[in-house]
Coordinates of C-alpha atoms and ligand atoms in Angstrom, one line a residue:
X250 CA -2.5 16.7 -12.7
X251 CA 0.0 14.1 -13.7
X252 CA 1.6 14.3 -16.8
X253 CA 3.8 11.9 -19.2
X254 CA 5.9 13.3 -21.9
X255 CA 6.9 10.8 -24.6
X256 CA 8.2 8.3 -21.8
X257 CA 10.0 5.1 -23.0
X258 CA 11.4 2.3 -21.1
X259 CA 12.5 -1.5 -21.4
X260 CA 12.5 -5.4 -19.9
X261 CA 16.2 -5.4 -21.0
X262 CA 15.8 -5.5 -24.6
X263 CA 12.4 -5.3 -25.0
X264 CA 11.1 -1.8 -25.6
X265 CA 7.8 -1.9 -23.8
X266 CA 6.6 1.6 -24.0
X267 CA 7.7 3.6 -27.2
X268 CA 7.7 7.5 -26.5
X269 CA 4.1 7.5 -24.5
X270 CA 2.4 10.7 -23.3
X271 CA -0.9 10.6 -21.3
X272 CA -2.7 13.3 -18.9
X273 CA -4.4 12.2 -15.9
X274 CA -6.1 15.7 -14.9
X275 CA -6.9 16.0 -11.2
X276 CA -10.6 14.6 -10.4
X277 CA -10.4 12.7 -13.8
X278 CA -10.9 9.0 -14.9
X279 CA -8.2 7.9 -17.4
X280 CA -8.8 4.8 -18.9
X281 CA -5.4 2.8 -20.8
X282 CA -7.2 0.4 -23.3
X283 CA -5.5 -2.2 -25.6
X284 CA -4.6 -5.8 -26.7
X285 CA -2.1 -8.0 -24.2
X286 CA 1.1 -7.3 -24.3
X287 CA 0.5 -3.6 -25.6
X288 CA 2.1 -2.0 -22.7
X289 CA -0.8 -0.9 -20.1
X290 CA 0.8 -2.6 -17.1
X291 CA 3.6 -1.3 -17.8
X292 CA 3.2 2.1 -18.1
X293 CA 1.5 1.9 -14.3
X294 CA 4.9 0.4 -13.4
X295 CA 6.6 3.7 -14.9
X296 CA 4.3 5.7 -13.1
X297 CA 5.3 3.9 -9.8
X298 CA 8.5 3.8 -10.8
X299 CA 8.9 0.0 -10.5
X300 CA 10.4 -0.2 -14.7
X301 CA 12.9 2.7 -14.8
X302 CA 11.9 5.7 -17.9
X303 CA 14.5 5.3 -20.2
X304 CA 13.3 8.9 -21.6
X305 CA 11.0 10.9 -21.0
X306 CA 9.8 13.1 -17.9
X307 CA 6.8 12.5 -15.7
X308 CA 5.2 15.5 -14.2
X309 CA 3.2 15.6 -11.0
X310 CA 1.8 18.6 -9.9
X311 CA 4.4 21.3 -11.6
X312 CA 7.4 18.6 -9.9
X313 CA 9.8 16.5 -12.1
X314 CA 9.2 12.8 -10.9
X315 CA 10.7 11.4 -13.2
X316 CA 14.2 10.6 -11.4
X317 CA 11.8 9.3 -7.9
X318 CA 12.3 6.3 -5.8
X319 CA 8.9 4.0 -5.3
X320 CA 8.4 5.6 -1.5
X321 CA 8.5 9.0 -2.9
X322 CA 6.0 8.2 -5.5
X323 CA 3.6 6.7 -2.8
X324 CA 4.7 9.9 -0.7
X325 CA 3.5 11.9 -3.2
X326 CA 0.3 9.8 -2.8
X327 CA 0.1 8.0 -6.3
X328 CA -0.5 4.2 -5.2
X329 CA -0.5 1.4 -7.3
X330 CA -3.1 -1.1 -7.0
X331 CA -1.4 -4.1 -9.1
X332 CA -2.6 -6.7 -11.8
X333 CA -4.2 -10.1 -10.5
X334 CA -4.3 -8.4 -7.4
X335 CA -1.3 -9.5 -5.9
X336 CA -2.5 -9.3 -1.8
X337 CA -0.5 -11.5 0.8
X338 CA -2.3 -14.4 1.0
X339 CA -0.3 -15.4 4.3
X340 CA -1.3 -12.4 6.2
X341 CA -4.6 -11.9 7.8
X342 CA -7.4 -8.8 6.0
X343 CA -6.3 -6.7 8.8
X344 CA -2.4 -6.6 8.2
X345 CA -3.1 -6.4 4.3
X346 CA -4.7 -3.3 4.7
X347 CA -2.5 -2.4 7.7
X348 CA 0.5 -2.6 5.3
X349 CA -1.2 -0.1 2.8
X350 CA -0.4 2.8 5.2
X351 CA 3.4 2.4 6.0
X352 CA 4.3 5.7 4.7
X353 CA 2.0 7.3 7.1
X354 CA 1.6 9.0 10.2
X355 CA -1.1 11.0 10.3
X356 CA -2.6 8.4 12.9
X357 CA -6.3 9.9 12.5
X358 CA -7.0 10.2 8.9
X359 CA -5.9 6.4 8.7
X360 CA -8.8 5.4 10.9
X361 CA -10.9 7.5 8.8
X362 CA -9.7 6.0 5.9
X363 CA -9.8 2.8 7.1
X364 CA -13.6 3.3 8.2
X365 CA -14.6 4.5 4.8
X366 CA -13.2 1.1 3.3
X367 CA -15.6 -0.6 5.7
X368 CA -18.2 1.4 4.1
X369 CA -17.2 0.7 0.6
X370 CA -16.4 -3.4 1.4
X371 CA -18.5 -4.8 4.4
X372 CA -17.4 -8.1 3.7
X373 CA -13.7 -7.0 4.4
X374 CA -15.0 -5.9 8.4
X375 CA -16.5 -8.8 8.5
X376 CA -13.5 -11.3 7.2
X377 CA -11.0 -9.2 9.4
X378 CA -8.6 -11.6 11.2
X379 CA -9.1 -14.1 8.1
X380 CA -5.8 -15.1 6.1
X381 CA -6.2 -12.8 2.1
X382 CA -5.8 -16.6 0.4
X383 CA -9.1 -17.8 2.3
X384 CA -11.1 -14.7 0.8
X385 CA -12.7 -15.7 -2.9
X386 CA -11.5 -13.5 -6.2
X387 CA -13.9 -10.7 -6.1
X388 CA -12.8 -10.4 -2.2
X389 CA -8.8 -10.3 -3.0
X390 CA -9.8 -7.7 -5.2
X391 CA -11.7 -5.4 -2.6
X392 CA -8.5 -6.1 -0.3
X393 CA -6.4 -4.6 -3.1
X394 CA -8.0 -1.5 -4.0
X395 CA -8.6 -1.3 0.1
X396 CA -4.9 -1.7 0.4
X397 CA -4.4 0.8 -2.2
X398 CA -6.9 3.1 -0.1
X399 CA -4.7 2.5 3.0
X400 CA -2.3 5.1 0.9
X401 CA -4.9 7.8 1.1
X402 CA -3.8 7.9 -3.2
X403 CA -5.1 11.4 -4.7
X404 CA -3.7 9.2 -7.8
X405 CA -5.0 5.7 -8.3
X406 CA -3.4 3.2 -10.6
X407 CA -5.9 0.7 -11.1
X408 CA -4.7 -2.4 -13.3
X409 CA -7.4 -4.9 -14.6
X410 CA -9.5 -4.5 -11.4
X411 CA -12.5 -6.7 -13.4
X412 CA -10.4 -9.9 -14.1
X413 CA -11.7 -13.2 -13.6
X414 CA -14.3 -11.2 -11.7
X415 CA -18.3 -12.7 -12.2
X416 CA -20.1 -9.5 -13.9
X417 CA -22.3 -8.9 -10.7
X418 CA -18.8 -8.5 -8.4
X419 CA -17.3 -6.3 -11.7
X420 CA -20.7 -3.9 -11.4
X421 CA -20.2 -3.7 -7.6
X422 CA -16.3 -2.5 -7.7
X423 CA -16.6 -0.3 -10.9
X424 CA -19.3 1.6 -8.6
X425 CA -16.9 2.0 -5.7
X426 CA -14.1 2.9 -8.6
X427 CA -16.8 6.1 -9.3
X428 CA -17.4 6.5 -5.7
X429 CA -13.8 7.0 -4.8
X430 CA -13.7 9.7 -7.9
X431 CA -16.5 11.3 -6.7
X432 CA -14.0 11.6 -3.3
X433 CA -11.3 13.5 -5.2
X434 CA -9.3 10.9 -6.4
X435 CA -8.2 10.9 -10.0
X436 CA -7.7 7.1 -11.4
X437 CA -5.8 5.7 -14.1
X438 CA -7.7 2.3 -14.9
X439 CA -6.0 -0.5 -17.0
X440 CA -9.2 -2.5 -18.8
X441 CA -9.7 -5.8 -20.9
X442 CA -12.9 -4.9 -20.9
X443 CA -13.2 -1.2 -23.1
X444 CA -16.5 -1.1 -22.9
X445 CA -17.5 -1.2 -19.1
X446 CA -14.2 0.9 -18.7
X447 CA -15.4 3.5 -21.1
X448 CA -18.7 3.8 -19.1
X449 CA -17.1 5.3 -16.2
X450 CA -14.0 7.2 -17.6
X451 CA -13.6 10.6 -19.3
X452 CA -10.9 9.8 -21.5
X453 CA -9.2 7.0 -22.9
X454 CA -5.7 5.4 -24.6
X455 CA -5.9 2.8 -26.5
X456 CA -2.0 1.1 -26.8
X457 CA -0.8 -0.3 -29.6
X458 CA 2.6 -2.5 -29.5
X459 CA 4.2 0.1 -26.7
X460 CA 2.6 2.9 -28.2
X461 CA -0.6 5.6 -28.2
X462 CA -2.9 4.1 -30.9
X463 CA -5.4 6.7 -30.5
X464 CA -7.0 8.9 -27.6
X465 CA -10.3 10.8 -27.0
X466 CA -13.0 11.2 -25.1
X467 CA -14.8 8.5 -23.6
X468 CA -18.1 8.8 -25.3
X469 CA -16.2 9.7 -28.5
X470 CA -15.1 6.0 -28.1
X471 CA -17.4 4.4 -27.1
X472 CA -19.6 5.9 -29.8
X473 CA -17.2 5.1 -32.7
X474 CA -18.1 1.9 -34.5
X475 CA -15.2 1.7 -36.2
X476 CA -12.9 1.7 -32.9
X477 CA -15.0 -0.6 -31.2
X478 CA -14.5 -2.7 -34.2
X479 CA -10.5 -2.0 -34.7
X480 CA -9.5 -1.4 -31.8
X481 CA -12.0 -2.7 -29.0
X482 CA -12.5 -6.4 -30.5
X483 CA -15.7 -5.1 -31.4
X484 CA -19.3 -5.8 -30.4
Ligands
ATP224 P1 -1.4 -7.6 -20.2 O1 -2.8 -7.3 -20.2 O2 -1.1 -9.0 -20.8 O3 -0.7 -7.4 -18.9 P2 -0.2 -5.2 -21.1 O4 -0.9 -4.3 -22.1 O5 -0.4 -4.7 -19.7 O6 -0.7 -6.6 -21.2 P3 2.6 -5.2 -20.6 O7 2.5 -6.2 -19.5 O8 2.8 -3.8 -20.2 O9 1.3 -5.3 -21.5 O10 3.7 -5.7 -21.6 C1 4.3 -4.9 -22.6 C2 5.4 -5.6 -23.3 O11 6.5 -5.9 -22.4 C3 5.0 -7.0 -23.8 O12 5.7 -7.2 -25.0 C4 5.5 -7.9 -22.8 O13 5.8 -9.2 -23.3 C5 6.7 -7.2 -22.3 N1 7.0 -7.6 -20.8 C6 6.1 -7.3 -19.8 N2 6.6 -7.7 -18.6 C7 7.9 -8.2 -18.9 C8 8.9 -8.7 -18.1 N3 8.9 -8.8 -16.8 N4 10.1 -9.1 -18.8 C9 10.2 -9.0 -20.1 N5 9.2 -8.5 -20.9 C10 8.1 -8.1 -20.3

């Protein structure tokens, strides 16, 4: 389970996040909902430890994380898959995905791994030695969360992973999303889009200016006309 206790932190001045704390139990979906600019990217960066916690702690497992350098977090296998989905355009599929596994060694599970994202995204096999910027949106997105695979993450950060996405593609991922959950991988999705993220996940935040608005259980919230209408843009 990993844990934030009434983490803050800042872009300089700007407080992003205002004393946060969110639960991400092991074999869960999380999902962080909320307007632009309310602080969902950035409390994945926190977790990955790419804006410094101003205060707070972040527990991972029963271990203080809080003070942890980016490797150690992705040690600790709690992988980032970013916003807009951020793959090198100038390197080919393979070294994307290639790049995804650094930290590792363990030679064998990363050809397993690496099979398994073959299973999930064909189309990556098949577009291999192709350069990430000749592969359309919905395929730089299966190279990210592939990339993100590459880490073997028993924590997945997952920010905004149906962006610009036609809904067909957006179905297609969101079923892999469950698919790696049903593998033992608890994820921590970041959604425009409440309602398809509420489909899938057990719980949910919704952020308000830097801050927990509210939080329940998925079908709590996704049952609640008066959230959807408040707080979800309504229907
Ligand atoms: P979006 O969906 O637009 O990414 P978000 O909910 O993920 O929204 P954040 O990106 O976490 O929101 O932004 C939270 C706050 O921090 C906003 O007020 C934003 O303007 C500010 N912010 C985000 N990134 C930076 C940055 N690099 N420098 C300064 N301020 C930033």
């Amino acid at each position: 389970m990993l844990e934030l206790k009434q983490i803050s932190a800042f872009y300089g001045n700007i407080q992003a996040l205002d004393r946060i704390s969110i639960q991400i139990p092991e074999g869960s979906i999380v999902t962080l909902l909320g307007a632009n600019g309310a602080g969902k990217s950035s409390t994945l960066k926190v977790i990955s430890q790419l804006l410094p916690i101003k205060s707070g702690t972040m527990v991972y497992k029963n271990e203080d994380i809080s003070n942890l350098e980016p490797n150690e977090i992705v040690k600790r296998r709690i992988i980032h898959c970013p916003e807009n989905r951020q793959v090198f355009p100038k390197l080919t599929v393979e070294e994307n995905l290639i790049i995804g596994s650094y930290l590792r060694r363990d030679k064998d599970q990363i050809k397993k791994d690496l099979s398994d994202i073959f299973s999930y995204f064909p189309i990556l096999k098949e577009r291999l030695k192709q350069y990430a910027s000749t592969l359309s949106g919905g395929e730089q997105q299966m190279l990210a969360i592939g990339r993100a695979l590459m880490g073997n993450p028993k924590v997945l950060l997952l920010d905004e992973p149906s962006l610009g996405l036609a809904p067909i593609i957006v179905n297609q991922i969101f079923e892999i999303i469950q698919e790696i959950n049903r593998k033992g991988t608890s994820i921590l999705l970041v959604e425009q889009n409440a309602n398809l993220a509420l489909r899938i996940a057990d719980y949910g935040y919704i952020l308000e200016n830097g801050r927990i608005g509210l939080e329940g259980r998925a079908e709590f919230l996704r049952n609640n006309d008066e959230i959807s209408k408040y707080y979800l843009g309504g229907k």
